[in-house]
Amino acid sequence: MAGMDVFVDRLDPDMCVVTAAAGGERAGCLVGFSSQCSLDPVRYAVWLSEVNRTFLVARSADVLAVHLLARDQHGTAELFGGRTGDETDKFQRVRWRTGHGGAVVLEDAEAWFVGRVVERVPGGD
């Protein structure tokens, strides 16, 4: 597992995938908005669209996995950004494993971390 400091130092918010697992379901999406939001303790925020299937799964998840994709991982970015989990099982098309707290970890991500959901705040579509 990549450390949080290494992840934050290399972050490219345009290529960030968040995955969630809860209630026997798993989901993931490319996120357009994410940011480190605290230094001590280190905290990271992701904003998920309320119309996205990942939001529905994430609202019941205790942890989320945040993945940094390499610039050449266009296929993974397109899969998680351009397909809906309502119609496609995205996880049949990528290598993944279960991580800390039941998180879904994409094995080919450049870097990743699993974070505990501390708070849920409405903010966006």
mmCIF file with all atom_site columns, C-alpha atoms in Angstrom, residues 6-125:
data_model
loop_
_atom_site.group_PDB
_atom_site.id
_atom_site.type_symbol
_atom_site.label_atom_id
_atom_site.label_alt_id
_atom_site.label_comp_id
_atom_site.label_asym_id
_atom_site.label_entity_id
_atom_site.label_seq_id
_atom_site.pdbx_PDB_ins_code
_atom_site.Cartn_x
_atom_site.Cartn_y
_atom_site.Cartn_z
_atom_site.occupancy
_atom_site.B_iso_or_equiv
_atom_site.pdbx_formal_charge
_atom_site.auth_seq_id
_atom_site.auth_comp_id
_atom_site.auth_asym_id
_atom_site.auth_atom_id
_atom_site.pdbx_PDB_model_num
ATOM 1   C CA . VAL A 1 6   ? 3.519   9.643  -1.303  1.00 0.00 ? 6   VAL A CA 1
ATOM 2   C CA . PHE A 1 7   ? 0.011   9.656  -2.721  1.00 0.00 ? 7   PHE A CA 1
ATOM 3   C CA . VAL A 1 8   ? -0.687  13.319 -1.969  1.00 0.00 ? 8   VAL A CA 1
ATOM 4   C CA . ASP A 1 9   ? 2.696   14.385 -3.374  1.00 0.00 ? 9   ASP A CA 1
ATOM 5   C CA . ARG A 1 10  ? 1.919   12.741 -6.727  1.00 0.00 ? 10  ARG A CA 1
ATOM 6   C CA . LEU A 1 11  ? -1.774  13.511 -7.033  1.00 0.00 ? 11  LEU A CA 1
ATOM 7   C CA . ASP A 1 12  ? -3.276  14.373 -10.405 1.00 0.00 ? 12  ASP A CA 1
ATOM 8   C CA . PRO A 1 13  ? -6.949  15.063 -9.664  1.00 0.00 ? 13  PRO A CA 1
ATOM 9   C CA . ASP A 1 14  ? -7.983  14.442 -13.276 1.00 0.00 ? 14  ASP A CA 1
ATOM 10  C CA . MET A 1 15  ? -7.002  10.792 -12.988 1.00 0.00 ? 15  MET A CA 1
ATOM 11  C CA . CYS A 1 16  ? -8.375  9.791  -9.600  1.00 0.00 ? 16  CYS A CA 1
ATOM 12  C CA . VAL A 1 17  ? -10.681 6.768  -9.208  1.00 0.00 ? 17  VAL A CA 1
ATOM 13  C CA . VAL A 1 18  ? -12.669 6.143  -6.038  1.00 0.00 ? 18  VAL A CA 1
ATOM 14  C CA . THR A 1 19  ? -14.058 2.708  -5.217  1.00 0.00 ? 19  THR A CA 1
ATOM 15  C CA . ALA A 1 20  ? -16.549 1.678  -2.566  1.00 0.00 ? 20  ALA A CA 1
ATOM 16  C CA . ALA A 1 21  ? -18.016 -1.551 -1.231  1.00 0.00 ? 21  ALA A CA 1
ATOM 17  C CA . ALA A 1 22  ? -21.048 -1.959 1.017   1.00 0.00 ? 22  ALA A CA 1
ATOM 18  C CA . GLY A 1 23  ? -24.036 -4.243 1.360   1.00 0.00 ? 23  GLY A CA 1
ATOM 19  C CA . GLY A 1 24  ? -22.576 -6.843 -0.993  1.00 0.00 ? 24  GLY A CA 1
ATOM 20  C CA . GLU A 1 25  ? -22.143 -4.275 -3.776  1.00 0.00 ? 25  GLU A CA 1
ATOM 21  C CA . ARG A 1 26  ? -19.063 -2.620 -5.170  1.00 0.00 ? 26  ARG A CA 1
ATOM 22  C CA . ALA A 1 27  ? -18.767 0.472  -7.331  1.00 0.00 ? 27  ALA A CA 1
ATOM 23  C CA . GLY A 1 28  ? -16.194 2.907  -8.606  1.00 0.00 ? 28  GLY A CA 1
ATOM 24  C CA . CYS A 1 29  ? -15.922 6.094  -10.608 1.00 0.00 ? 29  CYS A CA 1
ATOM 25  C CA . LEU A 1 30  ? -13.467 8.621  -11.949 1.00 0.00 ? 30  LEU A CA 1
ATOM 26  C CA . VAL A 1 31  ? -13.820 11.704 -9.768  1.00 0.00 ? 31  VAL A CA 1
ATOM 27  C CA . GLY A 1 32  ? -13.472 15.240 -10.986 1.00 0.00 ? 32  GLY A CA 1
ATOM 28  C CA . PHE A 1 33  ? -13.161 16.835 -7.570  1.00 0.00 ? 33  PHE A CA 1
ATOM 29  C CA . SER A 1 34  ? -10.893 15.673 -4.760  1.00 0.00 ? 34  SER A CA 1
ATOM 30  C CA . SER A 1 35  ? -8.386  17.307 -2.474  1.00 0.00 ? 35  SER A CA 1
ATOM 31  C CA . GLN A 1 36  ? -6.286  16.977 0.624   1.00 0.00 ? 36  GLN A CA 1
ATOM 32  C CA . CYS A 1 37  ? -8.234  19.009 3.167   1.00 0.00 ? 37  CYS A CA 1
ATOM 33  C CA . SER A 1 38  ? -6.182  18.720 6.375   1.00 0.00 ? 38  SER A CA 1
ATOM 34  C CA . LEU A 1 39  ? -2.531  18.359 7.321   1.00 0.00 ? 39  LEU A CA 1
ATOM 35  C CA . ASP A 1 40  ? -2.867  17.126 10.898  1.00 0.00 ? 40  ASP A CA 1
ATOM 36  C CA . PRO A 1 41  ? -4.559  14.769 10.909  1.00 0.00 ? 41  PRO A CA 1
ATOM 37  C CA . VAL A 1 42  ? -4.077  14.103 7.212   1.00 0.00 ? 42  VAL A CA 1
ATOM 38  C CA . ARG A 1 43  ? -7.498  14.083 5.610   1.00 0.00 ? 43  ARG A CA 1
ATOM 39  C CA . TYR A 1 44  ? -8.623  13.820 2.034   1.00 0.00 ? 44  TYR A CA 1
ATOM 40  C CA . ALA A 1 45  ? -12.009 14.732 0.554   1.00 0.00 ? 45  ALA A CA 1
ATOM 41  C CA . VAL A 1 46  ? -13.709 13.349 -2.537  1.00 0.00 ? 46  VAL A CA 1
ATOM 42  C CA . TRP A 1 47  ? -16.884 14.730 -3.987  1.00 0.00 ? 47  TRP A CA 1
ATOM 43  C CA . LEU A 1 48  ? -19.146 12.149 -5.610  1.00 0.00 ? 48  LEU A CA 1
ATOM 44  C CA . SER A 1 49  ? -22.070 13.075 -7.822  1.00 0.00 ? 49  SER A CA 1
ATOM 45  C CA . GLU A 1 50  ? -25.352 12.158 -6.160  1.00 0.00 ? 50  GLU A CA 1
ATOM 46  C CA . VAL A 1 51  ? -26.633 10.768 -9.483  1.00 0.00 ? 51  VAL A CA 1
ATOM 47  C CA . ASN A 1 52  ? -23.713 8.340  -9.694  1.00 0.00 ? 52  ASN A CA 1
ATOM 48  C CA . ARG A 1 53  ? -24.106 4.682  -8.670  1.00 0.00 ? 53  ARG A CA 1
ATOM 49  C CA . THR A 1 54  ? -20.844 4.939  -6.747  1.00 0.00 ? 54  THR A CA 1
ATOM 50  C CA . PHE A 1 55  ? -22.459 7.570  -4.518  1.00 0.00 ? 55  PHE A CA 1
ATOM 51  C CA . LEU A 1 56  ? -25.253 5.127  -3.662  1.00 0.00 ? 56  LEU A CA 1
ATOM 52  C CA . VAL A 1 57  ? -22.773 2.452  -2.571  1.00 0.00 ? 57  VAL A CA 1
ATOM 53  C CA . ALA A 1 58  ? -20.342 4.903  -0.923  1.00 0.00 ? 58  ALA A CA 1
ATOM 54  C CA . ARG A 1 59  ? -23.005 6.428  1.326   1.00 0.00 ? 59  ARG A CA 1
ATOM 55  C CA . SER A 1 60  ? -23.114 3.101  3.221   1.00 0.00 ? 60  SER A CA 1
ATOM 56  C CA . ALA A 1 61  ? -19.381 2.330  3.100   1.00 0.00 ? 61  ALA A CA 1
ATOM 57  C CA . ASP A 1 62  ? -17.106 2.675  6.132   1.00 0.00 ? 62  ASP A CA 1
ATOM 58  C CA . VAL A 1 63  ? -14.016 3.133  3.945   1.00 0.00 ? 63  VAL A CA 1
ATOM 59  C CA . LEU A 1 64  ? -13.263 4.295  0.408   1.00 0.00 ? 64  LEU A CA 1
ATOM 60  C CA . ALA A 1 65  ? -10.242 3.502  -1.730  1.00 0.00 ? 65  ALA A CA 1
ATOM 61  C CA . VAL A 1 66  ? -8.732  6.405  -3.660  1.00 0.00 ? 66  VAL A CA 1
ATOM 62  C CA . HIS A 1 67  ? -6.508  5.491  -6.617  1.00 0.00 ? 67  HIS A CA 1
ATOM 63  C CA . LEU A 1 68  ? -4.062  7.565  -8.613  1.00 0.00 ? 68  LEU A CA 1
ATOM 64  C CA . LEU A 1 69  ? -3.834  6.407  -12.214 1.00 0.00 ? 69  LEU A CA 1
ATOM 65  C CA . ALA A 1 70  ? -0.713  6.785  -14.324 1.00 0.00 ? 70  ALA A CA 1
ATOM 66  C CA . ARG A 1 71  ? -1.061  9.182  -17.229 1.00 0.00 ? 71  ARG A CA 1
ATOM 67  C CA . ASP A 1 72  ? -1.088  6.267  -19.691 1.00 0.00 ? 72  ASP A CA 1
ATOM 68  C CA . GLN A 1 73  ? -3.983  4.421  -18.007 1.00 0.00 ? 73  GLN A CA 1
ATOM 69  C CA . HIS A 1 74  ? -6.589  5.908  -20.323 1.00 0.00 ? 74  HIS A CA 1
ATOM 70  C CA . GLY A 1 75  ? -8.503  2.624  -20.582 1.00 0.00 ? 75  GLY A CA 1
ATOM 71  C CA . THR A 1 76  ? -9.043  2.444  -16.826 1.00 0.00 ? 76  THR A CA 1
ATOM 72  C CA . ALA A 1 77  ? -9.969  6.134  -16.691 1.00 0.00 ? 77  ALA A CA 1
ATOM 73  C CA . GLU A 1 78  ? -12.469 5.660  -19.535 1.00 0.00 ? 78  GLU A CA 1
ATOM 74  C CA . LEU A 1 79  ? -13.936 2.549  -17.898 1.00 0.00 ? 79  LEU A CA 1
ATOM 75  C CA . PHE A 1 80  ? -14.526 4.234  -14.550 1.00 0.00 ? 80  PHE A CA 1
ATOM 76  C CA . GLY A 1 81  ? -15.412 7.610  -16.042 1.00 0.00 ? 81  GLY A CA 1
ATOM 77  C CA . GLY A 1 82  ? -17.463 6.594  -19.046 1.00 0.00 ? 82  GLY A CA 1
ATOM 78  C CA . ARG A 1 83  ? -19.413 3.497  -18.023 1.00 0.00 ? 83  ARG A CA 1
ATOM 79  C CA . THR A 1 84  ? -22.151 3.151  -15.457 1.00 0.00 ? 84  THR A CA 1
ATOM 80  C CA . GLY A 1 85  ? -22.076 0.354  -12.923 1.00 0.00 ? 85  GLY A CA 1
ATOM 81  C CA . ASP A 1 86  ? -25.807 -0.037 -13.532 1.00 0.00 ? 86  ASP A CA 1
ATOM 82  C CA . GLU A 1 87  ? -24.994 -1.628 -16.897 1.00 0.00 ? 87  GLU A CA 1
ATOM 83  C CA . THR A 1 88  ? -21.353 -2.784 -16.644 1.00 0.00 ? 88  THR A CA 1
ATOM 84  C CA . ASP A 1 89  ? -19.458 -4.700 -13.985 1.00 0.00 ? 89  ASP A CA 1
ATOM 85  C CA . LYS A 1 90  ? -16.317 -2.585 -14.210 1.00 0.00 ? 90  LYS A CA 1
ATOM 86  C CA . PHE A 1 91  ? -14.476 -4.916 -11.859 1.00 0.00 ? 91  PHE A CA 1
ATOM 87  C CA . GLN A 1 92  ? -14.622 -7.801 -14.364 1.00 0.00 ? 92  GLN A CA 1
ATOM 88  C CA . ARG A 1 93  ? -12.378 -5.693 -16.608 1.00 0.00 ? 93  ARG A CA 1
ATOM 89  C CA . VAL A 1 94  ? -9.628  -4.797 -14.116 1.00 0.00 ? 94  VAL A CA 1
ATOM 90  C CA . ARG A 1 95  ? -7.424  -6.562 -11.589 1.00 0.00 ? 95  ARG A CA 1
ATOM 91  C CA . TRP A 1 96  ? -8.631  -5.832 -8.069  1.00 0.00 ? 96  TRP A CA 1
ATOM 92  C CA . ARG A 1 97  ? -8.545  -7.224 -4.576  1.00 0.00 ? 97  ARG A CA 1
ATOM 93  C CA . THR A 1 98  ? -10.184 -6.670 -1.235  1.00 0.00 ? 98  THR A CA 1
ATOM 94  C CA . GLY A 1 99  ? -8.204  -4.288 0.952   1.00 0.00 ? 99  GLY A CA 1
ATOM 95  C CA . HIS A 1 100 ? -8.429  -2.873 4.465   1.00 0.00 ? 100 HIS A CA 1
ATOM 96  C CA . GLY A 1 101 ? -11.981 -2.683 5.793   1.00 0.00 ? 101 GLY A CA 1
ATOM 97  C CA . GLY A 1 102 ? -13.380 -4.453 2.740   1.00 0.00 ? 102 GLY A CA 1
ATOM 98  C CA . ALA A 1 103 ? -12.281 -1.706 0.336   1.00 0.00 ? 103 ALA A CA 1
ATOM 99  C CA . VAL A 1 104 ? -11.978 -2.499 -3.361  1.00 0.00 ? 104 VAL A CA 1
ATOM 100 C CA . VAL A 1 105 ? -8.359  -1.870 -4.404  1.00 0.00 ? 105 VAL A CA 1
ATOM 101 C CA . LEU A 1 106 ? -7.397  -1.590 -8.081  1.00 0.00 ? 106 LEU A CA 1
ATOM 102 C CA . GLU A 1 107 ? -4.151  -3.533 -8.361  1.00 0.00 ? 107 GLU A CA 1
ATOM 103 C CA . ASP A 1 108 ? -2.794  -1.642 -11.366 1.00 0.00 ? 108 ASP A CA 1
ATOM 104 C CA . ALA A 1 109 ? -3.205  1.849  -9.892  1.00 0.00 ? 109 ALA A CA 1
ATOM 105 C CA . GLU A 1 110 ? -0.033  3.939  -9.734  1.00 0.00 ? 110 GLU A CA 1
ATOM 106 C CA . ALA A 1 111 ? -0.693  4.644  -6.035  1.00 0.00 ? 111 ALA A CA 1
ATOM 107 C CA . TRP A 1 112 ? -3.650  4.269  -3.706  1.00 0.00 ? 112 TRP A CA 1
ATOM 108 C CA . PHE A 1 113 ? -4.856  4.549  -0.153  1.00 0.00 ? 113 PHE A CA 1
ATOM 109 C CA . VAL A 1 114 ? -7.849  3.379  1.831   1.00 0.00 ? 114 VAL A CA 1
ATOM 110 C CA . GLY A 1 115 ? -9.421  6.025  3.992   1.00 0.00 ? 115 GLY A CA 1
ATOM 111 C CA . ARG A 1 116 ? -12.057 5.782  6.692   1.00 0.00 ? 116 ARG A CA 1
ATOM 112 C CA . VAL A 1 117 ? -15.146 7.878  6.005   1.00 0.00 ? 117 VAL A CA 1
ATOM 113 C CA . VAL A 1 118 ? -15.096 10.515 8.741   1.00 0.00 ? 118 VAL A CA 1
ATOM 114 C CA . GLU A 1 119 ? -17.974 12.677 7.576   1.00 0.00 ? 119 GLU A CA 1
ATOM 115 C CA . ARG A 1 120 ? -20.484 12.941 4.774   1.00 0.00 ? 120 ARG A CA 1
ATOM 116 C CA . VAL A 1 121 ? -21.378 16.436 3.641   1.00 0.00 ? 121 VAL A CA 1
ATOM 117 C CA . PRO A 1 122 ? -23.690 17.319 0.771   1.00 0.00 ? 122 PRO A CA 1
ATOM 118 C CA . GLY A 1 123 ? -22.004 19.467 -1.814  1.00 0.00 ? 123 GLY A CA 1
ATOM 119 C CA . GLY A 1 124 ? -22.755 19.308 -5.500  1.00 0.00 ? 124 GLY A CA 1
ATOM 120 C CA . ASP A 1 125 ? -24.938 17.491 -7.955  1.00 0.00 ? 125 ASP A CA 1
#
